[in-house]
Short mmCIF file of C-alpha atoms in Angstrom, two decimals:
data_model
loop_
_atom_site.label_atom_id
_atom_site.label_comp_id
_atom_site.label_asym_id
_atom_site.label_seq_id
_atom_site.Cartn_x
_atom_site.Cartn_y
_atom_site.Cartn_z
CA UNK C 138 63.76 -248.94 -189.87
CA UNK C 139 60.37 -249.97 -188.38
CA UNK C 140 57.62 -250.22 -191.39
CA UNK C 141 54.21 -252.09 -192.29
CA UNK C 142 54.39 -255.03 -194.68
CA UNK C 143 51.67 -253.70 -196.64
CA UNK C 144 48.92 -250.62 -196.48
CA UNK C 145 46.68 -252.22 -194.16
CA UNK C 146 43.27 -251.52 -192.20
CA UNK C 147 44.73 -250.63 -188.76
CA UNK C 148 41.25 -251.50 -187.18
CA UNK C 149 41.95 -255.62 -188.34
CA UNK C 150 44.45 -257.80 -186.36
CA UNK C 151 47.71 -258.35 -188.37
CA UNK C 152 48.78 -262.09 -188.88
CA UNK C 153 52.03 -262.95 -189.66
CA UNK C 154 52.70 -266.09 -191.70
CA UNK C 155 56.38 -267.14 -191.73
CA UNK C 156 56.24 -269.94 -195.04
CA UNK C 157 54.18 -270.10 -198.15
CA UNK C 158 54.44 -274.33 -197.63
CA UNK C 159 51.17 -276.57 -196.73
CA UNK C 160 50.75 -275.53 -193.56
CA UNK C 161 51.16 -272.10 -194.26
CA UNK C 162 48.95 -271.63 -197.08
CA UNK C 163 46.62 -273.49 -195.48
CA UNK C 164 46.36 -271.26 -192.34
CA UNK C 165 46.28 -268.01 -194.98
CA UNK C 166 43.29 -269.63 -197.02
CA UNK C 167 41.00 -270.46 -193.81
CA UNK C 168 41.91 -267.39 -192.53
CA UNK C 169 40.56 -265.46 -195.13
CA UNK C 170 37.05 -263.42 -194.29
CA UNK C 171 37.59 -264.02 -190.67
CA UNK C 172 38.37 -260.50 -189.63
CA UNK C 173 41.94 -260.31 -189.90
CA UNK C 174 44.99 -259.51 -192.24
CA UNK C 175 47.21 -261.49 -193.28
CA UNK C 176 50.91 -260.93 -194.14
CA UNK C 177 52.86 -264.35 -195.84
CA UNK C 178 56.56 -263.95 -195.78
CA UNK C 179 58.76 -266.00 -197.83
CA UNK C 180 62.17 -266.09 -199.45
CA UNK C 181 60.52 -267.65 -202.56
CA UNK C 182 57.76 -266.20 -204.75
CA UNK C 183 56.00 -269.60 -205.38
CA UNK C 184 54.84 -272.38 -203.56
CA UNK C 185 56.15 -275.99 -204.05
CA UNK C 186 54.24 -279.15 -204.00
CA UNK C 187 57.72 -281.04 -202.21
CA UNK C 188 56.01 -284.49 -202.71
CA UNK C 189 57.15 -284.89 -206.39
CA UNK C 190 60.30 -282.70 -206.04
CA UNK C 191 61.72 -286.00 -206.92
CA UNK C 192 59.81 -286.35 -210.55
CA UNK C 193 61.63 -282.37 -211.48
CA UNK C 194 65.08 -284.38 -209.98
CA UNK C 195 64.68 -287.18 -212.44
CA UNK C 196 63.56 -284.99 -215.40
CA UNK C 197 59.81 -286.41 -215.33
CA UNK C 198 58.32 -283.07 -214.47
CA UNK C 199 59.52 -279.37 -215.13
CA UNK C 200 59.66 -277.15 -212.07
CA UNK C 201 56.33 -275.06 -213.33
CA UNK C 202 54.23 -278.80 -213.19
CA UNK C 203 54.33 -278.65 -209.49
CA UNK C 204 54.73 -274.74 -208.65
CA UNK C 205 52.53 -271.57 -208.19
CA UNK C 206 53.43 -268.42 -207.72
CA UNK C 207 52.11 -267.75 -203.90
CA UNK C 208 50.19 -264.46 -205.12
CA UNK C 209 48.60 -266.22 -207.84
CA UNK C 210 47.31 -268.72 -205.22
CA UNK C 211 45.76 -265.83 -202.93
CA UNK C 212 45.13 -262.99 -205.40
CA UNK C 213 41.51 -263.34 -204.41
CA UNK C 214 42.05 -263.37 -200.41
CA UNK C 215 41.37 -259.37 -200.16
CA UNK C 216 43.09 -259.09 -197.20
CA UNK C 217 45.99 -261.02 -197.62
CA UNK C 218 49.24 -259.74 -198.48
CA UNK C 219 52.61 -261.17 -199.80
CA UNK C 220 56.18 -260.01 -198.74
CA UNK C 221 58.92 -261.54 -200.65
CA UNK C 222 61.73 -261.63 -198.09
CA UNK C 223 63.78 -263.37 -195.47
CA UNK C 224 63.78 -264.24 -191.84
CA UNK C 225 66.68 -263.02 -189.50
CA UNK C 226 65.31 -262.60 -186.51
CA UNK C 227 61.75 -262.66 -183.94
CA UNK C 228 61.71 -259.46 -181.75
CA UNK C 229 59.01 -261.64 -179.31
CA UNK C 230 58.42 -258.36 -177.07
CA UNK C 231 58.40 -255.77 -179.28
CA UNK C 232 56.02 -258.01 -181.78
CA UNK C 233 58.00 -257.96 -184.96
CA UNK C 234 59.89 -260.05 -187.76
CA UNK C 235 63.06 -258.49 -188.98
CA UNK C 236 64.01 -259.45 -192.76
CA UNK C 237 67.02 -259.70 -194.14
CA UNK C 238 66.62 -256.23 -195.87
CA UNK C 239 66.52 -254.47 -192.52
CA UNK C 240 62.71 -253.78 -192.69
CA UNK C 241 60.61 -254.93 -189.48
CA UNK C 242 57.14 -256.21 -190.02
CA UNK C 243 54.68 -256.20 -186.78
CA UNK C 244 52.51 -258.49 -185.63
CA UNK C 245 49.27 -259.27 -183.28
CA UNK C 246 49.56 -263.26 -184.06
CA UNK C 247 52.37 -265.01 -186.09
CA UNK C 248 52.36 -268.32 -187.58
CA UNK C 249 55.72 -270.04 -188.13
CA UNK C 250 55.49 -272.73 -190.83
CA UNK C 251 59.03 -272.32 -192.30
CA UNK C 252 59.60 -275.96 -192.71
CA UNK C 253 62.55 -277.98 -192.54
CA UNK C 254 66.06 -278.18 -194.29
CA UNK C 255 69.09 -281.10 -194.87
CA UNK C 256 70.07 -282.37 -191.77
CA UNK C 257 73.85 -284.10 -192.04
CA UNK C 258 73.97 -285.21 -188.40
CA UNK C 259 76.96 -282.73 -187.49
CA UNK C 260 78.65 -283.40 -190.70
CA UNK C 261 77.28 -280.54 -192.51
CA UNK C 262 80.49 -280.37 -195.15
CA UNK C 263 78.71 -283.51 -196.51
CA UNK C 264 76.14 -281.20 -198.49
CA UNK C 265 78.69 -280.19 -201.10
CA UNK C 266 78.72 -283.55 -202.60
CA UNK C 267 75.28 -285.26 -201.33
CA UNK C 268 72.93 -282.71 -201.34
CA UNK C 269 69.30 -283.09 -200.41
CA UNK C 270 65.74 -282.42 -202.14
CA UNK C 271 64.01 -279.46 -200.46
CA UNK C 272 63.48 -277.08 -203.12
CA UNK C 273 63.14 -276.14 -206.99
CA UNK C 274 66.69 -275.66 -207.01
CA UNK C 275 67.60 -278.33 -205.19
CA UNK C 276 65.82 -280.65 -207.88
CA UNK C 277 67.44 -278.25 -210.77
CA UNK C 278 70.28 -278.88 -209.25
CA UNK C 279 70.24 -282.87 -208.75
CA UNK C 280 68.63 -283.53 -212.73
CA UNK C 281 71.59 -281.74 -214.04
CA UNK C 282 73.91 -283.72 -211.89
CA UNK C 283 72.27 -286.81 -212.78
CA UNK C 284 71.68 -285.92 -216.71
CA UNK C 285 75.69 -284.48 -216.84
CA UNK C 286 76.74 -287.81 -215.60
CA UNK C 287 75.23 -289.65 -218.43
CA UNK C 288 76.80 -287.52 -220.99
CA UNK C 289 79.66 -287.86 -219.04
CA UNK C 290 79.87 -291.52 -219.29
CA UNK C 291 78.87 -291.65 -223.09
CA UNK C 292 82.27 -289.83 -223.64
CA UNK C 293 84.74 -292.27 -221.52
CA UNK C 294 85.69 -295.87 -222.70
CA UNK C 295 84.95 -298.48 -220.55
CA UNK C 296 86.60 -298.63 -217.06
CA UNK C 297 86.75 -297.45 -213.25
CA UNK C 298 85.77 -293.77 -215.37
CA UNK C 299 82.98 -294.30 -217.04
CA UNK C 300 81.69 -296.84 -214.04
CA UNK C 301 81.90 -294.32 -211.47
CA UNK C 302 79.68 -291.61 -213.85
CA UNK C 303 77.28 -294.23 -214.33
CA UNK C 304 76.65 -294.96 -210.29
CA UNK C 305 74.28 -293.39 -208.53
CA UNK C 306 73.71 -293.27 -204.55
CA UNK C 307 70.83 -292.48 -202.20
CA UNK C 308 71.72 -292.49 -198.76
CA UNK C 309 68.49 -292.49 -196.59
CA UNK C 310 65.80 -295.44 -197.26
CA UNK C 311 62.92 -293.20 -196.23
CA UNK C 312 60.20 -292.12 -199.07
CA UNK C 313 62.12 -289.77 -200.81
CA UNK C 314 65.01 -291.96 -200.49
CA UNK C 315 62.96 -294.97 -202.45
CA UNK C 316 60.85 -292.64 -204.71
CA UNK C 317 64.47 -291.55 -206.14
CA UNK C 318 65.56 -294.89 -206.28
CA UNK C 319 62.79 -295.98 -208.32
CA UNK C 320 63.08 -293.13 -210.45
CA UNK C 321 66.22 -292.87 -211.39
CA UNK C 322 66.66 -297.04 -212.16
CA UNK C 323 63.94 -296.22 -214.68
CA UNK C 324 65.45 -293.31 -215.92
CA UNK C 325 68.72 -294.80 -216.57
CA UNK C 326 67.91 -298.14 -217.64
CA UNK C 327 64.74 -297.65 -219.63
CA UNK C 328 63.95 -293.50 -220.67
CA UNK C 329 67.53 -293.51 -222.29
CA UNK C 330 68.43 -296.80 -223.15
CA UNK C 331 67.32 -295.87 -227.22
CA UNK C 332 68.98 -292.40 -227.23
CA UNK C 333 72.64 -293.04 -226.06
CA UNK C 334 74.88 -294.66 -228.56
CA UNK C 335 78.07 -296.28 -226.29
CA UNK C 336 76.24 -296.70 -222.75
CA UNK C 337 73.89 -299.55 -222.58
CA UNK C 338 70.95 -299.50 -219.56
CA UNK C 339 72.79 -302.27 -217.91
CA UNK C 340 75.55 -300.76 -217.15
CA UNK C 341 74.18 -298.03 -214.72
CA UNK C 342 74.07 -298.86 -210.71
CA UNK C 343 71.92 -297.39 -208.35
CA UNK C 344 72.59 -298.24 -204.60
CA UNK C 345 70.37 -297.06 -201.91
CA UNK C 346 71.67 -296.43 -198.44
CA UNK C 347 69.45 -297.24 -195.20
CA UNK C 348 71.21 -297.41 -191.57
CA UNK C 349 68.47 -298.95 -190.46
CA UNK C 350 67.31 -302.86 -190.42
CA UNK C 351 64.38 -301.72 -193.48
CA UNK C 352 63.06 -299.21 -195.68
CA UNK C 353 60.20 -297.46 -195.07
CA UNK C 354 60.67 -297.40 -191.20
CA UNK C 355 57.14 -295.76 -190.80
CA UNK C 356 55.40 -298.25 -192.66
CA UNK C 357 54.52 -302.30 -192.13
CA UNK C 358 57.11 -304.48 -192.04
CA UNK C 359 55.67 -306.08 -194.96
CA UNK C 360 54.66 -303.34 -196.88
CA UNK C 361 58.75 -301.76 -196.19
CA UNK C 362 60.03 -305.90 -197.59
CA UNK C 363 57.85 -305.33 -200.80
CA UNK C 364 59.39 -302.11 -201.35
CA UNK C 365 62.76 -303.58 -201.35
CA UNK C 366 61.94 -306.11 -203.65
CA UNK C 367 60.38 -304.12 -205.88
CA UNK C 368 63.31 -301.83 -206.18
CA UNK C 369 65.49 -304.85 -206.62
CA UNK C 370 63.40 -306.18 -209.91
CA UNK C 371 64.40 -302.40 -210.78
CA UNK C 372 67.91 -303.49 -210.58
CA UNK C 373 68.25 -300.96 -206.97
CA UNK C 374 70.78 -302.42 -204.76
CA UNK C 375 69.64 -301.94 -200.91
CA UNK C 376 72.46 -301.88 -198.67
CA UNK C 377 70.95 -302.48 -195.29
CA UNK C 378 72.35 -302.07 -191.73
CA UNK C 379 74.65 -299.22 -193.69
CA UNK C 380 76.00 -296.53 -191.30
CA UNK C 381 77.75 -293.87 -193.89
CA UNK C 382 80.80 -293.26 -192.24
CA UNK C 383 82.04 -290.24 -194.96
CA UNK C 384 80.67 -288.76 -198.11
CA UNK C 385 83.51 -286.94 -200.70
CA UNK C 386 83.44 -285.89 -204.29
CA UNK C 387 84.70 -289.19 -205.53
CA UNK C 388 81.39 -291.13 -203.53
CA UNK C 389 80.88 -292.90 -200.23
CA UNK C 390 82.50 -294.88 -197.30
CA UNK C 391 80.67 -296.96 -195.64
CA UNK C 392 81.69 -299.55 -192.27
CA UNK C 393 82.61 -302.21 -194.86
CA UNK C 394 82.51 -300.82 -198.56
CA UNK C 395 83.88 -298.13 -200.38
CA UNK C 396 81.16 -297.35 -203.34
CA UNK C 397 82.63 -294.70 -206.30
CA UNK C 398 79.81 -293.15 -207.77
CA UNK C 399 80.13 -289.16 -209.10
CA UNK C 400 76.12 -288.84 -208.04
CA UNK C 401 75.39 -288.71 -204.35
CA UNK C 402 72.07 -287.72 -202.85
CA UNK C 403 70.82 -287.23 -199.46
CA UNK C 404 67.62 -288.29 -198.17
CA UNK C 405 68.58 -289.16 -194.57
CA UNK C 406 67.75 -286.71 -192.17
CA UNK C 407 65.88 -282.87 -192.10
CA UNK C 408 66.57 -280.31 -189.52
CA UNK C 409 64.11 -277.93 -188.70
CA UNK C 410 64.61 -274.46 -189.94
CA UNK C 411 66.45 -271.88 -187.10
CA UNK C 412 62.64 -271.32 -185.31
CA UNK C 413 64.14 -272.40 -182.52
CA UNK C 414 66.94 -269.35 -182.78
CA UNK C 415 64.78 -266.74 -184.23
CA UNK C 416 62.38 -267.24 -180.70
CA UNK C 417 65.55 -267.52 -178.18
CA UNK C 418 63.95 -271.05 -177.18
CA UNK C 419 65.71 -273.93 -177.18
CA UNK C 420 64.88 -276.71 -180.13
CA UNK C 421 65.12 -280.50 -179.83
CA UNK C 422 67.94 -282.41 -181.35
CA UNK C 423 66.47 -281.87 -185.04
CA UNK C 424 66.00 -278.07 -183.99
CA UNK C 425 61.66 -278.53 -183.23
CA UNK C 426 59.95 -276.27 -181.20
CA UNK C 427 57.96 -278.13 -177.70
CA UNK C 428 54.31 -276.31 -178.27
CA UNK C 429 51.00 -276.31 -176.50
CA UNK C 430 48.27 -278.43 -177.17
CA UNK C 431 46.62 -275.50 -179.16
CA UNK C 432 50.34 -275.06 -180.91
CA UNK C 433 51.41 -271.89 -179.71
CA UNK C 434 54.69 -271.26 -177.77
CA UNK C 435 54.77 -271.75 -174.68
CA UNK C 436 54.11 -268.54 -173.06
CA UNK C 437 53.79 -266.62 -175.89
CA UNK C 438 50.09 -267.75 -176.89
CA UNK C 439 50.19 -265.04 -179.86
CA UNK C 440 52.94 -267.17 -182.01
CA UNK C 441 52.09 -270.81 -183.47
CA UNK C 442 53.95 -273.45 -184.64
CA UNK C 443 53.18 -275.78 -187.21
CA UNK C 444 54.71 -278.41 -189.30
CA UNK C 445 58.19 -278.94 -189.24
CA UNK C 446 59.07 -276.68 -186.85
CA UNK C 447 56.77 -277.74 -184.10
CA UNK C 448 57.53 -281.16 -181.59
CA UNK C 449 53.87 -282.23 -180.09
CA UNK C 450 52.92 -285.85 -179.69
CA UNK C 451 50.00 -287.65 -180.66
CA UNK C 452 47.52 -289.42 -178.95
CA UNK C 453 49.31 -292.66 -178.94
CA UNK C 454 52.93 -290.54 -177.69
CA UNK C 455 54.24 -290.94 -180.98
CA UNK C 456 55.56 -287.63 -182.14
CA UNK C 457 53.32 -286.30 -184.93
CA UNK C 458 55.31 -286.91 -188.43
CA UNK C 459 56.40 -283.94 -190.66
CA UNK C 460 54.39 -284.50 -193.99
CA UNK C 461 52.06 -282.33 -195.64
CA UNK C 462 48.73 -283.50 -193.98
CA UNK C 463 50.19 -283.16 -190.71
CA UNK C 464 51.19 -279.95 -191.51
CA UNK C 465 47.91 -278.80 -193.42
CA UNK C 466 45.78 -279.85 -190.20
CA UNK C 467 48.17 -277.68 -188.08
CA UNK C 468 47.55 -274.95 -190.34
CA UNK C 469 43.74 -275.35 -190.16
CA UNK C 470 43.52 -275.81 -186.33
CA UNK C 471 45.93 -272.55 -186.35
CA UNK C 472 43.58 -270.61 -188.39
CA UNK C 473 40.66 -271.52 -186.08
CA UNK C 474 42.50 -270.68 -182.73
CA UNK C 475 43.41 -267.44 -183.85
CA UNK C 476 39.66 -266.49 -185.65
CA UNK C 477 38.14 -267.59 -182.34
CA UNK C 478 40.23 -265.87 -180.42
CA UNK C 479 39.55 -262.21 -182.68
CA UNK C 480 35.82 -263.33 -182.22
CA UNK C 481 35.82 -262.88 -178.89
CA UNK C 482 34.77 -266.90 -178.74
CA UNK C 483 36.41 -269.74 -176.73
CA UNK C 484 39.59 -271.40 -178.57
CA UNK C 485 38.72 -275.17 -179.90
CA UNK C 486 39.89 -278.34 -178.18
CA UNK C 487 43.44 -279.17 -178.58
CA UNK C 488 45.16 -279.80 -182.00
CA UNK C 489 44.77 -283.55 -182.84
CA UNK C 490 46.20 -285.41 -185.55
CA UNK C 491 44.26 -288.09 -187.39
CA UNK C 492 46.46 -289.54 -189.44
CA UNK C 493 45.09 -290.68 -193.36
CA UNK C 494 47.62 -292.93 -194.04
CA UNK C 495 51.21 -293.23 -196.13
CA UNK C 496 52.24 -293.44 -199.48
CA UNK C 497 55.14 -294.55 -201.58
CA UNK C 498 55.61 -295.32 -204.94
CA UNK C 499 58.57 -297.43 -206.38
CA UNK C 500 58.85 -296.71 -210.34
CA UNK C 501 56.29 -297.52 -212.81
CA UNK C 502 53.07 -299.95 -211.27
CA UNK C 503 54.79 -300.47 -207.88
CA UNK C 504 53.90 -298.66 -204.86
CA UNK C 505 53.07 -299.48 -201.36
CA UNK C 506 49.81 -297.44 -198.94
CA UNK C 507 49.24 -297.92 -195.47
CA UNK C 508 45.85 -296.98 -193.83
CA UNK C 509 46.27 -298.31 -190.75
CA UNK C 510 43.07 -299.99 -191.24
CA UNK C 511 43.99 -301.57 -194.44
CA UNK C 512 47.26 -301.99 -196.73
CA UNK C 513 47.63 -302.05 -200.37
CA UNK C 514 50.95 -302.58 -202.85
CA UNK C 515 51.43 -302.82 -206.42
CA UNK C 516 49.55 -301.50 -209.33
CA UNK C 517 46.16 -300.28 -207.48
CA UNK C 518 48.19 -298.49 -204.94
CA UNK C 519 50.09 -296.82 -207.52
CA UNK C 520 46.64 -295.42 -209.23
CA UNK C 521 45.55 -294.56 -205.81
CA UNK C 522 49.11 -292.55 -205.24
CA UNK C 523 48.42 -291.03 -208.87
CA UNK C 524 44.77 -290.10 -207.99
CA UNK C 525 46.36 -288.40 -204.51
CA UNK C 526 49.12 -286.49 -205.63
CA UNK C 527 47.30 -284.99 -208.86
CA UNK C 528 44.07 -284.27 -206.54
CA UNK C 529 46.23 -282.60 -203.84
CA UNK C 530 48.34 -280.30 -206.80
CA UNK C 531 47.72 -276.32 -206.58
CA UNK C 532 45.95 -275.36 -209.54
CA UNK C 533 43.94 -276.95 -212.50
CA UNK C 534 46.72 -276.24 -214.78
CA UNK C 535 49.13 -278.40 -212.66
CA UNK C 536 46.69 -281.34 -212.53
CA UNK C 537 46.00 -281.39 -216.21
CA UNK C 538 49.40 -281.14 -217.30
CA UNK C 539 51.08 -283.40 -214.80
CA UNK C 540 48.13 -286.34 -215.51
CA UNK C 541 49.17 -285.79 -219.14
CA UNK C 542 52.84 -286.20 -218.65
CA UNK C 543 52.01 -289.47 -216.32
CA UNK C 544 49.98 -290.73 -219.08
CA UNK C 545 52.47 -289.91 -221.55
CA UNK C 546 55.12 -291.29 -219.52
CA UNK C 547 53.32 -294.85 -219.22
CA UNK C 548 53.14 -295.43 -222.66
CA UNK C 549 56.51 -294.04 -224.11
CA UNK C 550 58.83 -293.64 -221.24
CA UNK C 551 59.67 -291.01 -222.96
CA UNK C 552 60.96 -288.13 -219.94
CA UNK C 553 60.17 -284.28 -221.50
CA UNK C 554 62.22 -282.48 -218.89
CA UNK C 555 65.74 -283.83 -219.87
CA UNK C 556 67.46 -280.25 -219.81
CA UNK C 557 70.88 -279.56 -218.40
CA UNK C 558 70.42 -275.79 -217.61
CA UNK C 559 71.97 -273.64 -214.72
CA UNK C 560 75.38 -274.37 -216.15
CA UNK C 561 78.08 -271.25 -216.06
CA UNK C 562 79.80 -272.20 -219.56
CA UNK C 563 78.93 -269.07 -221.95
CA UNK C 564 76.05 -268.78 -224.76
CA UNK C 565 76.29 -270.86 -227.32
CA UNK C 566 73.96 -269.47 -230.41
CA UNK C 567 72.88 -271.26 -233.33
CA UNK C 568 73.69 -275.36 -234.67
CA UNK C 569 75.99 -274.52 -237.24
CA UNK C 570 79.72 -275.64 -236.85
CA UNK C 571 80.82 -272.58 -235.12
CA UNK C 572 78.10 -273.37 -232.30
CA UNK C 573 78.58 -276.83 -232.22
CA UNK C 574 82.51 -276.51 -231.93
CA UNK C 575 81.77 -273.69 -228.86
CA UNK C 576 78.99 -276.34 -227.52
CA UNK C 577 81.97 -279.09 -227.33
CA UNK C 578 84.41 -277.13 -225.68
CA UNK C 579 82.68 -275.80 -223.35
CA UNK C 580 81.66 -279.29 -222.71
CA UNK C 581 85.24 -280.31 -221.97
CA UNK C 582 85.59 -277.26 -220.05
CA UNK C 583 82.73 -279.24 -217.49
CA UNK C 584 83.97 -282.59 -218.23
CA UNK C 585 87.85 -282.28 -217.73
CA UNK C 586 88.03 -285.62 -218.28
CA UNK C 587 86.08 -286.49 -221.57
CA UNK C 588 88.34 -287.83 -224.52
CA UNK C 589 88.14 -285.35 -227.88
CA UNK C 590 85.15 -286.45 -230.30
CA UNK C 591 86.43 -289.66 -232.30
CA UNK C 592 88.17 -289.41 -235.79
CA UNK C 593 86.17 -288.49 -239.13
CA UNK C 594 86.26 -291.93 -240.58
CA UNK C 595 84.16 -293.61 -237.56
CA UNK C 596 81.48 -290.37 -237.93
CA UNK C 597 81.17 -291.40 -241.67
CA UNK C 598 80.68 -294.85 -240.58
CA UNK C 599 78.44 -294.27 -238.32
CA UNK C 600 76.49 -291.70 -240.63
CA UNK C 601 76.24 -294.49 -243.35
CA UNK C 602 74.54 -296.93 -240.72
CA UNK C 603 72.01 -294.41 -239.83
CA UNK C 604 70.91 -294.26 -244.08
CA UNK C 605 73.08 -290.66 -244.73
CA UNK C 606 75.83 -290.61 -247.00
CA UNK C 607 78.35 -288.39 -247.19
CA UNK C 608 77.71 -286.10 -249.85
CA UNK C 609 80.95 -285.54 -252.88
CA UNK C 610 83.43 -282.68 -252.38
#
């Protein structure tokens, strides 16, 4: 079945946007009043800002702090349209995306920004028990690991048990890898240390990963050493020079060192999304696309490129990095390519990449910015990270309410987005003793392992300590 995306003017060239991420949007909003339509296409109805996935992982945000739903973001762009779907396949002669629903959307120019996803180095069975931080879900997915294993552990006496729900490891030393770090030291040792009654702070461990010789392999050498000693006054453990050799459900191997932990997350490596198999052209070894200087495919100069998905070098050779501003400046130069073209004018100079400088933050006061031109660490680069991510968040709303959760956050420690949800373990309705009773077995139906609750007499003793009695028969 061969249909329109949406009722459009027939007269305007149709643009195709595959991805509703930085570049994507970006390309959609300079787009708009240049004499064209625009289609986005993506299998989620919101956009994410990815760089503080992390802060939803370690219950510091809620998803909705960092997302907006994609039409909300262009519902003044007249002539842009949104299609909820998914990518199968790129018909490049006949001009046309096929979705996943069977429906076939045409195209004069497409745009493919659909990003990147977990790349295990051939071991792909590793993403059942180390999974990466892409999405919403994925974050979902890794608090309520994280959060499950403290409850866990508050149930076990001490031993090889409760020491394995209480370790946490990060294989991958790159941003993400020591933004998670960070987080989750401070989550375990400081956000819960008043609230859990037979797990102390000290006796989590958090152990990140790194093949390579440092963290932070894109930054300084001494900006990537203060980063490791900051994470190390966090009580981190860096394990340098440490190959994973073999990730199961009980933790990881490594050349040397088996470490047991029942938390595992992956922060080592991205593939790009199947671009490369959708076009019938062959990808690089993390699945990139080789494009032209003005981003389009090679020989097809109606499909772009950008972001993730696209393998072009800088001016200095070095390939150009997949972050957001890389990908936002593909987006833009995109957008202008293709409005010149419609205009009948000659297409700009080639894309080029000027490069802003990198971030990383290490837990509370500690992070580390290169400029190139300059460096700064510590508690003025972590304002000036602050400052950046809450300046570069979608929507007011977003920026007021994640600067008020920061600020929150720095005086209390308190973290407002501890919820375990997503689990498959029945409704539970009301407090009373018939809901608490359901609530506690259906906690031992997740937590096989977890002893029964301790005997009356030590709940009255604890009751008295807290100031309530038990009241007479």
């Amino acid at each position: 079945m061969t249909i329109n995306a949406t009722a459009r003017h027939v007269e305007l060239p149709h643009v195709v946007i595959l991805g509703a991420g930085f570049g994507g949007l970006t390309a959609s909003r300079e787009l708009c009043g240049k004499g064209v339509e625009v289609t986005i296409i993506d299998r989620q109805n919101h956009h994410v800002f990815q760089p503080l996935l992390y802060q939803v992982a370690t219950a510091g945000l809620s998803p909705a702090d960092i997302a907006a739903p994609i039409r909300s973001i262009v519902k003044r762009h007249k002539h842009t349209h949104v299609r909820l779907g998914e990518v199968v396949s790129i018909d490049v002669d006949a001009r046309h995306v096929e979705l996943a629903e069977g429906d076939h959307i045409p195209y004069d120019y497409l745009v493919v920004a659909t990003g990147a996803r977990h790349g295990y180095f051939g071991r792909e069975e590793w993403g059942e028990h180390a999974p990466g931080l892409k999405t919403i879900d994925d974050a979902t997915r890794l608090r309520r690991s994280i959060l499950l294993a403290l409850e866990h552990a508050e149930t076990l006496p001490p031993g090889a048990a409760r020491d394995r729900q209480l370790t946490f490891v990060l294989v991958g030393g790159g941003p993400t890898g020591v933004e998670m770090a960070g987080a989750i030291a401070e989550l375990t040792r400081h956000s819960v240390s008043m609230e859990f009654r037979t797990i102390m702070s000290r006796l989590s461990r958090v152990v990140l990963v790194e093949a390579g010789p440092r963290l932070l392999a894109s930054f300084p050498e001494q900006l990537s050493d203060c980063a490791r000693r900051s994470l190390e006054k966090l009580g981190v453990e860096v394990r340098l020079n440490g190959r994973v050799t073999e990730v199961d459900a009980g933790g990881v191997d490594l050349e040397n060192e088996r470490i047991d932990a029942a938390t595992v997350i992956w922060s080592a490596g991205v593939m790009a999304s199947p671009a490369a198999q959708w076009l019938g052209v062959d990808g690089d070894r993390a699945g990139r696309v080789a494009v032209e200087p003005d981003l389009s495919l090679r020989g097809k100069p109606e499909i772009f490129l950008i972001g993730d998905v696209a393998s072009i070098a800088r001016a200095d050779g070095r390939p150009v990095p997949g972050i957001a501003p890389a990908a936002k400046q593909m987006g833009a130069h995109v957008a202008r390519v293709i409005a010149a073209r419609v205009a009948g004018r000659s297409s700009p100079r080639p894309f080029l990449y000027r490069d802003y400088g990198n971030l990383a933050t290490i837990g509370r006061k500690r992070a580390v910015a290169d400029f190139g031109w300059s460096q700064m660490r510590g508690t003025l680069a972590w304002l000036f990270w602050c400052v950046a991510h809450i300046f570069f968040l979608v929507g007011f709303r977003n920026r007021l309410i994640v600067g008020a959760n920061w600020l929150w956050h720095y005086f209390t420690f308190d973290r407002g987005a501890r919820l375990i949800t997503g689990l498959d373990r029945g409704a539970v309705f009301g407090g009373g003793r018939s809901g608490v009773a359901q609530a506690g077995s259906n906690l031992r139906k997740i937590l096989p392992d977890a002893p029964r609750p301790a005997a009356q007499p030590q709940m009255l003793e604890r009751s008295a300590e807290c100031g309530d009695r038990p009241k007479p028969a």
